[in-house]
PDB file of C-alpha atoms in Angstrom:
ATOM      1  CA  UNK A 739      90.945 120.194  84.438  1.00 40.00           C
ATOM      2  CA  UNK A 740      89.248 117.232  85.167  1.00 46.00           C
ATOM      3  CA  UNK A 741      86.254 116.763  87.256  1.00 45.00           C
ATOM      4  CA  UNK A 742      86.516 116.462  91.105  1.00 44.00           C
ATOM      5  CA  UNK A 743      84.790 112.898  90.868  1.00 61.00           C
ATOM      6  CA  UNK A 744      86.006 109.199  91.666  1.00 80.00           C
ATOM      7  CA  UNK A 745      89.269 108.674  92.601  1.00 88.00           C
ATOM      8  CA  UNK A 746      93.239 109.380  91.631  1.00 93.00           C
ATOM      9  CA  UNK A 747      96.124 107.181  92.254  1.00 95.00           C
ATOM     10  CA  UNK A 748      98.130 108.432  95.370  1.00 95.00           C
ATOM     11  CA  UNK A 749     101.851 109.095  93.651  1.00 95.00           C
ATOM     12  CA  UNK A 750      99.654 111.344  91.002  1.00 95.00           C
ATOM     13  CA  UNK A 751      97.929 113.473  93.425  1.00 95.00           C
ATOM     14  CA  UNK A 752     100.910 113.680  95.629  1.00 95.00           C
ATOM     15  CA  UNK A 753     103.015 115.025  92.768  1.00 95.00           C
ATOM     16  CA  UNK A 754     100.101 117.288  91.238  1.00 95.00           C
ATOM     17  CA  UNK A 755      99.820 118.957  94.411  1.00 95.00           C
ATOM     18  CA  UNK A 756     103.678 119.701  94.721  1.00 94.00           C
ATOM     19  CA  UNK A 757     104.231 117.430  97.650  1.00 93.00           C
ATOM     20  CA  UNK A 758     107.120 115.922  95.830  1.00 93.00           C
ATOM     21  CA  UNK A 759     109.350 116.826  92.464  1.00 94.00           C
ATOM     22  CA  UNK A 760     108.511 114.566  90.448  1.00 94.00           C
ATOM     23  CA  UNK A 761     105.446 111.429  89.947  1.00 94.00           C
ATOM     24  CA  UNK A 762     108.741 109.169  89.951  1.00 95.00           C
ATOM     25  CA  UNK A 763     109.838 109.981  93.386  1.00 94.00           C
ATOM     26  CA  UNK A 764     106.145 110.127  94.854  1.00 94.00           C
ATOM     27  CA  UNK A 765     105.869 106.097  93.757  1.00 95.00           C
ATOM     28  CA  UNK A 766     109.249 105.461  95.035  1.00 95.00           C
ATOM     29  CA  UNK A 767     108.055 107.287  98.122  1.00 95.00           C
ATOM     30  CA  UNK A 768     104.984 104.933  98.208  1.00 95.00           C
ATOM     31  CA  UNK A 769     106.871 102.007  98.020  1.00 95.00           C
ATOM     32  CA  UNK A 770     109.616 102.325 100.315  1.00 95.00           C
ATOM     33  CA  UNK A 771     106.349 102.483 103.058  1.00 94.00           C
ATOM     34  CA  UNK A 772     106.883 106.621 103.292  1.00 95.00           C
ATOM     35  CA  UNK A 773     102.990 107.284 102.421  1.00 96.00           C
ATOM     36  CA  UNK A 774     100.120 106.161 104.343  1.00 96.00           C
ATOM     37  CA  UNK A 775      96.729 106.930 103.359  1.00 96.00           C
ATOM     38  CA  UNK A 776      94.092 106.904 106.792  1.00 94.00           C
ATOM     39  CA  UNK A 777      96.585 105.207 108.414  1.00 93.00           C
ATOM     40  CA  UNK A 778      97.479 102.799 106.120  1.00 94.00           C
ATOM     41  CA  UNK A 779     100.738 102.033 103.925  1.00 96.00           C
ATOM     42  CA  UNK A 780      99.877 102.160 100.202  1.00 95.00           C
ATOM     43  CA  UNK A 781     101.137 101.249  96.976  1.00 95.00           C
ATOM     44  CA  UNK A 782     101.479 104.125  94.486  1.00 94.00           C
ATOM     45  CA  UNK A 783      98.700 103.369  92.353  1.00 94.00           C
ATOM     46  CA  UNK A 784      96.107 103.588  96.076  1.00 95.00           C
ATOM     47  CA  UNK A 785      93.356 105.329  94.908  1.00 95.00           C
ATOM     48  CA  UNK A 786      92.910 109.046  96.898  1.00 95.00           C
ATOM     49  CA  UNK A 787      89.461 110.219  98.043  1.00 94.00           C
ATOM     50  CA  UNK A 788      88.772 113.799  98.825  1.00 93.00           C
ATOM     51  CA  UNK A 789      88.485 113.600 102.691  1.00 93.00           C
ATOM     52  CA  UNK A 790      91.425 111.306 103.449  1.00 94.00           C
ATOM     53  CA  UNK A 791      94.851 111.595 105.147  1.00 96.00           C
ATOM     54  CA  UNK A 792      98.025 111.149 103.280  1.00 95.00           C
ATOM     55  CA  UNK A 793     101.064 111.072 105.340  1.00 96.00           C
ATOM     56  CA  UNK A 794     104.306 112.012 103.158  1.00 95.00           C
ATOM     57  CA  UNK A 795     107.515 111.683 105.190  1.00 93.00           C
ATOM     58  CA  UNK A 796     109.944 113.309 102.535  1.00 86.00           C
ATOM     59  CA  UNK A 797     113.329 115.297 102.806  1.00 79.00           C
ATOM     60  CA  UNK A 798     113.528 114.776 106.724  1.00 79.00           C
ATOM     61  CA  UNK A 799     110.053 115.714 107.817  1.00 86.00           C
ATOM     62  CA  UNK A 800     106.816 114.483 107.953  1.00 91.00           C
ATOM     63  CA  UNK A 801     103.966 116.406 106.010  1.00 93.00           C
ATOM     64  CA  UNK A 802     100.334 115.484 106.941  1.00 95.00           C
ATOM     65  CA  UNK A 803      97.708 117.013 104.493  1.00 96.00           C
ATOM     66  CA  UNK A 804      93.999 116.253 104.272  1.00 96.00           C
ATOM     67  CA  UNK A 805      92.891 116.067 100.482  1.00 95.00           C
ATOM     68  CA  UNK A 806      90.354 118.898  99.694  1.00 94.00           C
ATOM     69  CA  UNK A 807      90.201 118.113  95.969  1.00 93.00           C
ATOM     70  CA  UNK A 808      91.528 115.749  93.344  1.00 93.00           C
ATOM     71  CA  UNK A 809      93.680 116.801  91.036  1.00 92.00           C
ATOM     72  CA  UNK A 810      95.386 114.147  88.181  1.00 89.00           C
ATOM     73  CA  UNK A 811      97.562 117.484  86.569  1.00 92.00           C
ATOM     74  CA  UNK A 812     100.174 119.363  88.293  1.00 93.00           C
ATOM     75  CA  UNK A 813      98.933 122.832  88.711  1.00 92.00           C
ATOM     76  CA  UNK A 814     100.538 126.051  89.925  1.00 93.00           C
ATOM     77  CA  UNK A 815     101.465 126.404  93.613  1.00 93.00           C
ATOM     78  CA  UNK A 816      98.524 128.862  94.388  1.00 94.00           C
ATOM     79  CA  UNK A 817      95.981 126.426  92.856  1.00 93.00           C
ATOM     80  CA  UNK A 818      98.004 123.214  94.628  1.00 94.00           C
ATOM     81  CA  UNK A 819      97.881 124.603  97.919  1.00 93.00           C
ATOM     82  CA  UNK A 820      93.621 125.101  97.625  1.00 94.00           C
ATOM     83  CA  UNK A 821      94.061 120.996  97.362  1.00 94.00           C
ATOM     84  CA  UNK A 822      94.235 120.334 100.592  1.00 95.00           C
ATOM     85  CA  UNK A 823      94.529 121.147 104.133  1.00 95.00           C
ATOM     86  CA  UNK A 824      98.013 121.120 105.711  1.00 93.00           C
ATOM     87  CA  UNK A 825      98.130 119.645 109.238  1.00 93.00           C
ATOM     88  CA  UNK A 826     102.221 119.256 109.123  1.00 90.00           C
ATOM     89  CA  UNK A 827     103.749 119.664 112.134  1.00 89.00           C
ATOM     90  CA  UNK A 828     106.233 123.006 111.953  1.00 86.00           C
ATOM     91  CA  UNK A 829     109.855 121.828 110.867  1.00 78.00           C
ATOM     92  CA  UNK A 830     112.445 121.212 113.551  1.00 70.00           C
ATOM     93  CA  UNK A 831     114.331 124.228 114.478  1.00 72.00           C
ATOM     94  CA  UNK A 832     117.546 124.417 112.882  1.00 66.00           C
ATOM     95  CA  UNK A 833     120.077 123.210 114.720  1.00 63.00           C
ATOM     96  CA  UNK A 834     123.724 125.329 114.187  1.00 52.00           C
ATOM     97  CA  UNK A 835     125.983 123.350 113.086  1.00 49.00           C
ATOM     98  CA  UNK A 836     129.428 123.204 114.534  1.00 51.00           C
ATOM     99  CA  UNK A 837     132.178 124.377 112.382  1.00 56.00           C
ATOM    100  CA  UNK A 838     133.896 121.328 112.138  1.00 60.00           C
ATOM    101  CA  UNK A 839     137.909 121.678 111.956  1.00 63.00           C
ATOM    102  CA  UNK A 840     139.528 121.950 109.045  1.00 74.00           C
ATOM    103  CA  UNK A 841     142.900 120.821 107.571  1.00 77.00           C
ATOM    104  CA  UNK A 842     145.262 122.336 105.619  1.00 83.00           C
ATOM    105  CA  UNK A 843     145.626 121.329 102.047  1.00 84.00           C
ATOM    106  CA  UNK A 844     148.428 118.950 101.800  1.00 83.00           C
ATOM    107  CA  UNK A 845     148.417 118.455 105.095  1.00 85.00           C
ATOM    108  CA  UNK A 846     148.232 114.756 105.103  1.00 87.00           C
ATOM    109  CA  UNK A 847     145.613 112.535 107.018  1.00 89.00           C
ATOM    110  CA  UNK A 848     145.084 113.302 110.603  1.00 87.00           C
ATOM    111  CA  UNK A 849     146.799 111.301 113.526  1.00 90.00           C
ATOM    112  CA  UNK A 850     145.114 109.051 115.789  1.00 94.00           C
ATOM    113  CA  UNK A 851     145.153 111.924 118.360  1.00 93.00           C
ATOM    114  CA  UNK A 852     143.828 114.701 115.834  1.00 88.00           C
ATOM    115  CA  UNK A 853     141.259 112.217 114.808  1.00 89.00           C
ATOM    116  CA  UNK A 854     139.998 111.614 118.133  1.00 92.00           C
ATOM    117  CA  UNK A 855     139.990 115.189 119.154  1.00 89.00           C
ATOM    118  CA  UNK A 856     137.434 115.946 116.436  1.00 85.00           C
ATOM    119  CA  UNK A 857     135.622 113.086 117.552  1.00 88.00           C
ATOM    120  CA  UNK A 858     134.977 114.846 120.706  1.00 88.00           C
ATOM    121  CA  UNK A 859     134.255 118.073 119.309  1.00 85.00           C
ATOM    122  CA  UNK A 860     131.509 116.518 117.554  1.00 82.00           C
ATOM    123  CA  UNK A 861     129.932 114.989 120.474  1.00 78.00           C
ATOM    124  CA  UNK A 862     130.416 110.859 119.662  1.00 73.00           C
TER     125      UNK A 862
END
């Protein structure tokens, strides 16, 4: 491992410490504006400090973690999670999802009236 000193880029550390799947999708994160580091809205190669705030609002849900400890590797899960210090809100319940009706095979499409009956099932 390397040492704990300087600086890492932010779509490394964020994939290193198994925030996303891949180093790919942690700079396409960073550059559709979905990271912020203190605050701020970085480009993937924004060096990381041990101390600061990176914001990662991935698969629905925003995950706030405080870095503990740099890491420029991916490591195992148990040694990841040591990295930092996860402030995340909890995820939203789930909400149950309403069976939504369903049509015979071969049935054709659905008529103006079946259509809008399902459209006020669902609520729009």
């Amino acid at each position: 491992m390397v040492p704990d000193e300087g600086a890492v880029r932010v779509d490394s550390w964020i994939w290193s410490v198994r925030l996303t799947k891949t180093r790919s999708m942690a700079a396409s994160a960073c550059r559709a504006g979905h990271v912020r580091v203190n605050g701020e809205r970085v480009k993937p190669a924004h060096p990381v400090k041990a101390g600061d705030e990176v914001r990662l609002r991935a698969a629905g849900r925003e995950r706030v973690v405080v870095v503990r400890r740099l890491l420029r590797k991916r490591v195992g899960a148990p040694v990841a999670a040591e990295a930092y210090v996860d402030n995340s809100p909890p995820p939203p319940p789930r909400e149950e999802l309403v069976a939504a009706p369903r049509r015979d095979r071969g049935a054709g499409r659905p008529t103006k009236r079946e259509r809008r009956e399902t459209e006020r099932l669902r609520g729009r």
